[in-house]
mmCIF file of C-alpha atoms in Angstrom:
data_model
loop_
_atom_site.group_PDB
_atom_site.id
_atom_site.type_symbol
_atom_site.label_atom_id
_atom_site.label_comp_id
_atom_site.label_asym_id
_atom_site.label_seq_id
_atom_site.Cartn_x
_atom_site.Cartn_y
_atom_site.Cartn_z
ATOM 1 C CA UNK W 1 0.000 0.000 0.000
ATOM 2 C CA UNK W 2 0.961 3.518 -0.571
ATOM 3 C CA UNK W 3 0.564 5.846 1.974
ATOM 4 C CA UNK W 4 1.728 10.085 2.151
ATOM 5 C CA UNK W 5 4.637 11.217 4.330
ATOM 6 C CA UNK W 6 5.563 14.556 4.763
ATOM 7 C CA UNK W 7 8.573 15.911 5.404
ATOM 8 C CA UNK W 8 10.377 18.608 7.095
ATOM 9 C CA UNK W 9 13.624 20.060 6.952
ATOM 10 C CA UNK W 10 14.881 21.809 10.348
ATOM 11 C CA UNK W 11 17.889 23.339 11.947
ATOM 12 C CA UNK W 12 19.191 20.999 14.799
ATOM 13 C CA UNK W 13 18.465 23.400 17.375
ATOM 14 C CA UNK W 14 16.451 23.613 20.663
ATOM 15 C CA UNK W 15 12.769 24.434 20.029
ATOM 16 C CA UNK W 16 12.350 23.779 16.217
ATOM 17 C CA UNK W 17 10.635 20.533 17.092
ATOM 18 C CA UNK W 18 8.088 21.683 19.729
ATOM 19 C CA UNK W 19 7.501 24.083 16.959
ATOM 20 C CA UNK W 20 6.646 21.287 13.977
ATOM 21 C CA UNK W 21 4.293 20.010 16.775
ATOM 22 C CA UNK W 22 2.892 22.495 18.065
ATOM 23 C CA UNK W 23 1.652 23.645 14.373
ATOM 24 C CA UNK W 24 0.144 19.889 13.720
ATOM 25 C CA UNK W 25 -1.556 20.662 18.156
ATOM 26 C CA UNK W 26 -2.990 23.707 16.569
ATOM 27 C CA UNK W 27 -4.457 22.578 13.265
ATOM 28 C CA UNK W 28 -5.588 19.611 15.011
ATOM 29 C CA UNK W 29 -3.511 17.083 13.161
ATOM 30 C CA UNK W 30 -2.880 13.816 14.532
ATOM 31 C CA UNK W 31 0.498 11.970 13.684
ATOM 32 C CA UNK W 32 0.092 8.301 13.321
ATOM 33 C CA UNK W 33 3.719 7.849 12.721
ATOM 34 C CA UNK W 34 7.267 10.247 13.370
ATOM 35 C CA UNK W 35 11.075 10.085 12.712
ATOM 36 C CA UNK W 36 13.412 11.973 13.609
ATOM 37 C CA UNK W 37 17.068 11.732 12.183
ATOM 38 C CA UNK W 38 19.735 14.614 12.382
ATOM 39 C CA UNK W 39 22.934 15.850 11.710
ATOM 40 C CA UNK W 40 25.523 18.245 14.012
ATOM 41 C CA UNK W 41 23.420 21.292 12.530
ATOM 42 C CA UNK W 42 19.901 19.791 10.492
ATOM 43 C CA UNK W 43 17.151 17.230 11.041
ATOM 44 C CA UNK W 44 14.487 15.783 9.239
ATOM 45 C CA UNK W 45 11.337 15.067 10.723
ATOM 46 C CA UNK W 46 9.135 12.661 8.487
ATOM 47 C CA UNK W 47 5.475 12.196 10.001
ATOM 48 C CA UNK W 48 2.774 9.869 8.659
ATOM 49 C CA UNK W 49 -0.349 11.938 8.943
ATOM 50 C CA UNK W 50 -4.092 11.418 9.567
ATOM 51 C CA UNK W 51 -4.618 14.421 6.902
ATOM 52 C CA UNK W 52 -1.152 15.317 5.107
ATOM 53 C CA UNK W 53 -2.057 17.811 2.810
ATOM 54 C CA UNK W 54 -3.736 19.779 6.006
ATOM 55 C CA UNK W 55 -0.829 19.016 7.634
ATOM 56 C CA UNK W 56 1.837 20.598 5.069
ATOM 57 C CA UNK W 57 -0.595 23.779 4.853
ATOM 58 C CA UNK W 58 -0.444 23.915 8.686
ATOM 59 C CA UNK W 59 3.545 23.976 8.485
ATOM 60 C CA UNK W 60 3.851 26.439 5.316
ATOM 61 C CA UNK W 61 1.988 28.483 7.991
ATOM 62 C CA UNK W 62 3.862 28.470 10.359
ATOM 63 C CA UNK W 63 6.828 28.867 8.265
ATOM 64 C CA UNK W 64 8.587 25.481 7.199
ATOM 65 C CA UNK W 65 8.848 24.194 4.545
ATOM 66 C CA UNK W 66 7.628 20.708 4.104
ATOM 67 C CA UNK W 67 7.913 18.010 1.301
ATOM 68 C CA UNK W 68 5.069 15.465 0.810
ATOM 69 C CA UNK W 69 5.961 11.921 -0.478
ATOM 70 C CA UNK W 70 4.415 8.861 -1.701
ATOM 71 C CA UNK W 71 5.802 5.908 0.359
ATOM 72 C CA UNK W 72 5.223 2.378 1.049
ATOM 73 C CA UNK W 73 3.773 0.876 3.921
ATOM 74 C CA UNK W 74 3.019 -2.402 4.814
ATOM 75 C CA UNK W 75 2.115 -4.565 7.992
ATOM 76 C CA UNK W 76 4.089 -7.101 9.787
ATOM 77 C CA UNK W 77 3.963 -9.420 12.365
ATOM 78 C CA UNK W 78 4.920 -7.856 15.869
ATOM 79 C CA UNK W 79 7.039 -10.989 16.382
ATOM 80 C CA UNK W 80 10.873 -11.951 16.170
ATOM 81 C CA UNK W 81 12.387 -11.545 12.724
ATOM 82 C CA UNK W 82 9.004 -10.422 11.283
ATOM 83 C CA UNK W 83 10.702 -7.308 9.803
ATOM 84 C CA UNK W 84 13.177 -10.031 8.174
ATOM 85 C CA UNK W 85 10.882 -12.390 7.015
ATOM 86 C CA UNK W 86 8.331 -10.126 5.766
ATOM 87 C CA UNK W 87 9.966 -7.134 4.317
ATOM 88 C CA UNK W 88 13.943 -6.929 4.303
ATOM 89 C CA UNK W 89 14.071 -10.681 2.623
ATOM 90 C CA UNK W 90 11.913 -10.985 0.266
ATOM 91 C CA UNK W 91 13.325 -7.167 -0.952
ATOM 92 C CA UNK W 92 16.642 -8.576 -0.970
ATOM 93 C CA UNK W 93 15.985 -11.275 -3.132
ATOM 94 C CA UNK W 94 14.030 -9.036 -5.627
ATOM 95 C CA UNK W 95 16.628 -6.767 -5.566
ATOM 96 C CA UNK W 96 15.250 -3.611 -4.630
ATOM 97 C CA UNK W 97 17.378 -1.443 -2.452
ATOM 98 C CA UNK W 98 15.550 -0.008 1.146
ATOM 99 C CA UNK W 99 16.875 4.163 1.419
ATOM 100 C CA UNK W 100 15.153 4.269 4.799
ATOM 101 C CA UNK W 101 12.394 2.502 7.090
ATOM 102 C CA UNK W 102 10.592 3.233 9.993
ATOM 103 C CA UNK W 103 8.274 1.093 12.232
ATOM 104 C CA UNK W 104 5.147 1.633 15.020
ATOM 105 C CA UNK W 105 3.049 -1.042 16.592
ATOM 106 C CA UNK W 106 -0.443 -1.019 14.752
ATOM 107 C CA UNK W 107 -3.290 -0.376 16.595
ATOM 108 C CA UNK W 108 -4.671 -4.062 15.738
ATOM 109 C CA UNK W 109 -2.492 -6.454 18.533
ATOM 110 C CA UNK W 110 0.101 -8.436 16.927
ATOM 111 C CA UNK W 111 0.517 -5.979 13.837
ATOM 112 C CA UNK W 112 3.200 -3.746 13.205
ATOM 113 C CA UNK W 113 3.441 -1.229 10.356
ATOM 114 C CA UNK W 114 6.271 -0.194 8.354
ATOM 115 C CA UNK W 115 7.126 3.071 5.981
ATOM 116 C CA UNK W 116 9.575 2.379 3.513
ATOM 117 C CA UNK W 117 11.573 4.363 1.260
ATOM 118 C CA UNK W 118 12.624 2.135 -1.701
ATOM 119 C CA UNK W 119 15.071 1.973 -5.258
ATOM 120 C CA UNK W 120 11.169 0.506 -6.934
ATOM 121 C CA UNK W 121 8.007 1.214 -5.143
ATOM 122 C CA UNK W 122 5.736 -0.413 -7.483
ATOM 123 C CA UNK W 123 7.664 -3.502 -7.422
ATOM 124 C CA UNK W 124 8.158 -3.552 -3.571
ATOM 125 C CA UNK W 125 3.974 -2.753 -2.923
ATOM 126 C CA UNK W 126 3.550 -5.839 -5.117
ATOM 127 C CA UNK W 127 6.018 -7.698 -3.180
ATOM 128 C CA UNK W 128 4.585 -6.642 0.253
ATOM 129 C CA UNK W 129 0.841 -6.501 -1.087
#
């Protein structure tokens, strides 16, 4: 399945977060998913959204500037070496190359989900489907 992320590009300093949420608080987004990676002096914080393109208006507001992507998501087993088994193997063997992933624990007990940034989309969302 295919499912928006949107991105935002930060300086790694002390409040710039708060400030990302407090903008989603105040438009009444709610973030189903969030990552956070960073460098000495810039992050990126990529958010899986219950309403993305309200959510990117809600940043340009308040002054970011935000990126909206298609990714792929897929759920997986909440048990050892489901990631493996599910997603990173059968990848592998196809192939395609995985840029970036991120997990949460699905609100259905025993699922996981996972967002995945990947060298063939279409291919992997078959592969996952």
């Amino acid at each position: 399945m295919m499912i928006k992320q949107v991105s935002v590009f930060v300086e790694n300093k002390p409040g710039r977060l708060y400030a990302i949420l407090k903008a989603m608080d105040k438009s009444k987004i709610n973030i189903r998913a969030l990552s956070v990676s960073e460098t000495d002096e810039f992050g990126i914080v990529r958010m899986i959204l219950d309403d993305p393109d309200a959510g990117a208006e809600a940043l340009k507001t308040a002054g970011f500037t935000s990126r909206t992507d298609m990714m792929v998501t897929a759920e997986i087993p909440d048990i050892p070496s489901g990631l493996l088994k599910t997603v990173v193997e059968p990848l592998s063997k196809a192939d395609i190359n995985i840029d970036y992933f991120y997990a949460f624990l699905d609100s259905t007990p025993g699922t996981a989900r996972i967002v995945l940034k990947v060298s063939n989309p279409e291919k992997a969302e078959i592969i996952l489907a």
